[in-house]
């Protein structure tokens, strides 16, 4: 046992049979990325969807504005 493990009290044999489930991690990451992408598209196009194709109101300019 190294002196670092003696000082920190961590036994490296406790995690010897631990493994990452990469398939679940990958699927969860893809689902998260898909949800973030979907919400960002909704956020960016939200104003167009809310107006439902109504023309954009144009400001009225007076002769003094020129």
mmCIF file of N, CA, C and O in Angstrom, residues 37-65:
data_model
loop_
_atom_site.group_PDB
_atom_site.id
_atom_site.type_symbol
_atom_site.label_atom_id
_atom_site.label_comp_id
_atom_site.label_asym_id
_atom_site.label_seq_id
_atom_site.Cartn_x
_atom_site.Cartn_y
_atom_site.Cartn_z
ATOM 1 N N UNK A 37 -31.690 20.347 -27.419
ATOM 2 C CA UNK A 37 -31.802 20.850 -28.784
ATOM 3 C C UNK A 37 -33.258 21.201 -29.119
ATOM 4 O O UNK A 37 -33.532 22.251 -29.707
ATOM 5 N N UNK A 38 -34.190 20.345 -28.718
ATOM 6 C CA UNK A 38 -35.604 20.611 -28.975
ATOM 7 C C UNK A 38 -36.059 21.889 -28.272
ATOM 8 O O UNK A 38 -36.745 22.727 -28.873
ATOM 9 N N UNK A 39 -35.679 22.052 -27.013
ATOM 10 C CA UNK A 39 -36.075 23.252 -26.273
ATOM 11 C C UNK A 39 -35.432 24.512 -26.835
ATOM 12 O O UNK A 39 -36.060 25.581 -26.839
ATOM 13 N N UNK A 40 -34.208 24.416 -27.334
ATOM 14 C CA UNK A 40 -33.579 25.597 -27.916
ATOM 15 C C UNK A 40 -34.250 25.993 -29.230
ATOM 16 O O UNK A 40 -34.407 27.181 -29.510
ATOM 17 N N UNK A 41 -34.674 25.019 -30.015
ATOM 18 C CA UNK A 41 -35.402 25.336 -31.255
ATOM 19 C C UNK A 41 -36.736 25.985 -30.926
ATOM 20 O O UNK A 41 -37.131 26.970 -31.558
ATOM 21 N N UNK A 42 -37.438 25.460 -29.931
ATOM 22 C CA UNK A 42 -38.714 26.056 -29.513
ATOM 23 C C UNK A 42 -38.490 27.478 -29.008
ATOM 24 O O UNK A 42 -39.272 28.384 -29.304
ATOM 25 N N UNK A 43 -37.422 27.687 -28.257
ATOM 26 C CA UNK A 43 -37.136 29.024 -27.738
ATOM 27 C C UNK A 43 -36.822 30.000 -28.865
ATOM 28 O O UNK A 43 -37.291 31.142 -28.864
ATOM 29 N N UNK A 44 -36.056 29.571 -29.853
ATOM 30 C CA UNK A 44 -35.674 30.462 -30.943
ATOM 31 C C UNK A 44 -36.836 30.772 -31.876
ATOM 32 O O UNK A 44 -36.915 31.859 -32.439
ATOM 33 N N UNK A 45 -37.736 29.827 -32.079
ATOM 34 C CA UNK A 45 -38.861 30.041 -32.994
ATOM 35 C C UNK A 45 -40.145 30.364 -32.251
ATOM 36 O O UNK A 45 -41.196 30.469 -32.877
ATOM 37 N N UNK A 46 -40.076 30.527 -30.941
ATOM 38 C CA UNK A 46 -41.277 30.748 -30.138
ATOM 39 C C UNK A 46 -42.059 31.983 -30.534
ATOM 40 O O UNK A 46 -43.285 31.979 -30.533
ATOM 41 N N UNK A 47 -41.375 33.042 -30.887
ATOM 42 C CA UNK A 47 -42.063 34.270 -31.263
ATOM 43 C C UNK A 47 -42.835 34.087 -32.563
ATOM 44 O O UNK A 47 -43.949 34.574 -32.704
ATOM 45 N N UNK A 48 -42.273 33.352 -33.507
ATOM 46 C CA UNK A 48 -42.955 33.110 -34.768
ATOM 47 C C UNK A 48 -44.162 32.205 -34.568
ATOM 48 O O UNK A 48 -45.198 32.393 -35.186
ATOM 49 N N UNK A 49 -44.036 31.222 -33.687
ATOM 50 C CA UNK A 49 -45.148 30.311 -33.424
ATOM 51 C C UNK A 49 -46.273 31.043 -32.701
ATOM 52 O O UNK A 49 -47.444 30.863 -33.011
ATOM 53 N N UNK A 50 -45.922 31.894 -31.758
ATOM 54 C CA UNK A 50 -46.933 32.602 -30.968
ATOM 55 C C UNK A 50 -47.724 33.587 -31.831
ATOM 56 O O UNK A 50 -48.923 33.766 -31.638
ATOM 57 N N UNK A 51 -47.061 34.213 -32.795
ATOM 58 C CA UNK A 51 -47.754 35.186 -33.654
ATOM 59 C C UNK A 51 -48.581 34.507 -34.727
ATOM 60 O O UNK A 51 -49.452 35.131 -35.320
ATOM 61 N N UNK A 52 -48.320 33.251 -35.038
ATOM 62 C CA UNK A 52 -49.076 32.452 -36.011
ATOM 63 C C UNK A 52 -49.134 33.114 -37.385
ATOM 64 O O UNK A 52 -50.176 33.144 -38.035
ATOM 65 N N UNK A 53 -48.069 33.668 -37.851
ATOM 66 C CA UNK A 53 -48.009 34.221 -39.194
ATOM 67 C C UNK A 53 -48.591 35.614 -39.344
ATOM 68 O O UNK A 53 -48.755 36.102 -40.458
ATOM 69 N N UNK A 54 -48.946 36.250 -38.264
ATOM 70 C CA UNK A 54 -49.464 37.615 -38.345
ATOM 71 C C UNK A 54 -48.331 38.530 -38.792
ATOM 72 O O UNK A 54 -47.187 38.347 -38.406
ATOM 73 N N UNK A 55 -48.640 39.532 -39.611
ATOM 74 C CA UNK A 55 -47.571 40.425 -40.064
ATOM 75 C C UNK A 55 -46.993 41.228 -38.895
ATOM 76 O O UNK A 55 -47.696 41.564 -37.948
ATOM 77 N N UNK A 56 -45.735 41.506 -39.003
ATOM 78 C CA UNK A 56 -45.045 42.267 -37.972
ATOM 79 C C UNK A 56 -45.528 43.713 -38.017
ATOM 80 O O UNK A 56 -45.547 44.331 -39.076
ATOM 81 N N UNK A 57 -45.933 44.272 -36.877
ATOM 82 C CA UNK A 57 -46.397 45.665 -36.880
ATOM 83 C C UNK A 57 -45.244 46.608 -37.192
ATOM 84 O O UNK A 57 -44.162 46.493 -36.634
ATOM 85 N N UNK A 58 -45.492 47.513 -38.131
ATOM 86 C CA UNK A 58 -44.465 48.470 -38.525
ATOM 87 C C UNK A 58 -44.672 49.780 -37.758
ATOM 88 O O UNK A 58 -45.796 50.253 -37.616
ATOM 89 N N UNK A 59 -43.601 50.371 -37.260
ATOM 90 C CA UNK A 59 -43.745 51.629 -36.523
ATOM 91 C C UNK A 59 -44.137 52.766 -37.481
ATOM 92 O O UNK A 59 -43.692 52.809 -38.640
ATOM 93 N N UNK A 60 -44.957 53.641 -36.990
ATOM 94 C CA UNK A 60 -45.392 54.789 -37.780
ATOM 95 C C UNK A 60 -44.369 55.907 -37.572
ATOM 96 O O UNK A 60 -44.069 56.307 -36.461
ATOM 97 N N UNK A 61 -43.822 56.413 -38.677
ATOM 98 C CA UNK A 61 -42.832 57.470 -38.622
ATOM 99 C C UNK A 61 -43.478 58.812 -38.922
ATOM 100 O O UNK A 61 -44.247 58.947 -39.880
ATOM 101 N N UNK A 62 -43.194 59.781 -38.107
ATOM 102 C CA UNK A 62 -43.677 61.133 -38.360
ATOM 103 C C UNK A 62 -42.700 61.839 -39.280
ATOM 104 O O UNK A 62 -41.590 61.391 -39.505
ATOM 105 N N UNK A 63 -43.108 62.992 -39.792
ATOM 106 C CA UNK A 63 -42.212 63.781 -40.650
ATOM 107 C C UNK A 63 -41.052 64.341 -39.842
ATOM 108 O O UNK A 63 -39.994 64.612 -40.390
ATOM 109 N N UNK A 64 -41.217 64.465 -38.522
ATOM 110 C CA UNK A 64 -40.157 65.009 -37.675
ATOM 111 C C UNK A 64 -39.035 63.997 -37.469
ATOM 112 O O UNK A 64 -37.934 64.359 -37.085
ATOM 113 N N UNK A 65 -39.297 62.732 -37.713
ATOM 114 C CA UNK A 65 -38.306 61.688 -37.482
ATOM 115 C C UNK A 65 -37.253 61.615 -38.567
ATOM 116 O O UNK A 65 -36.252 60.942 -38.418
#
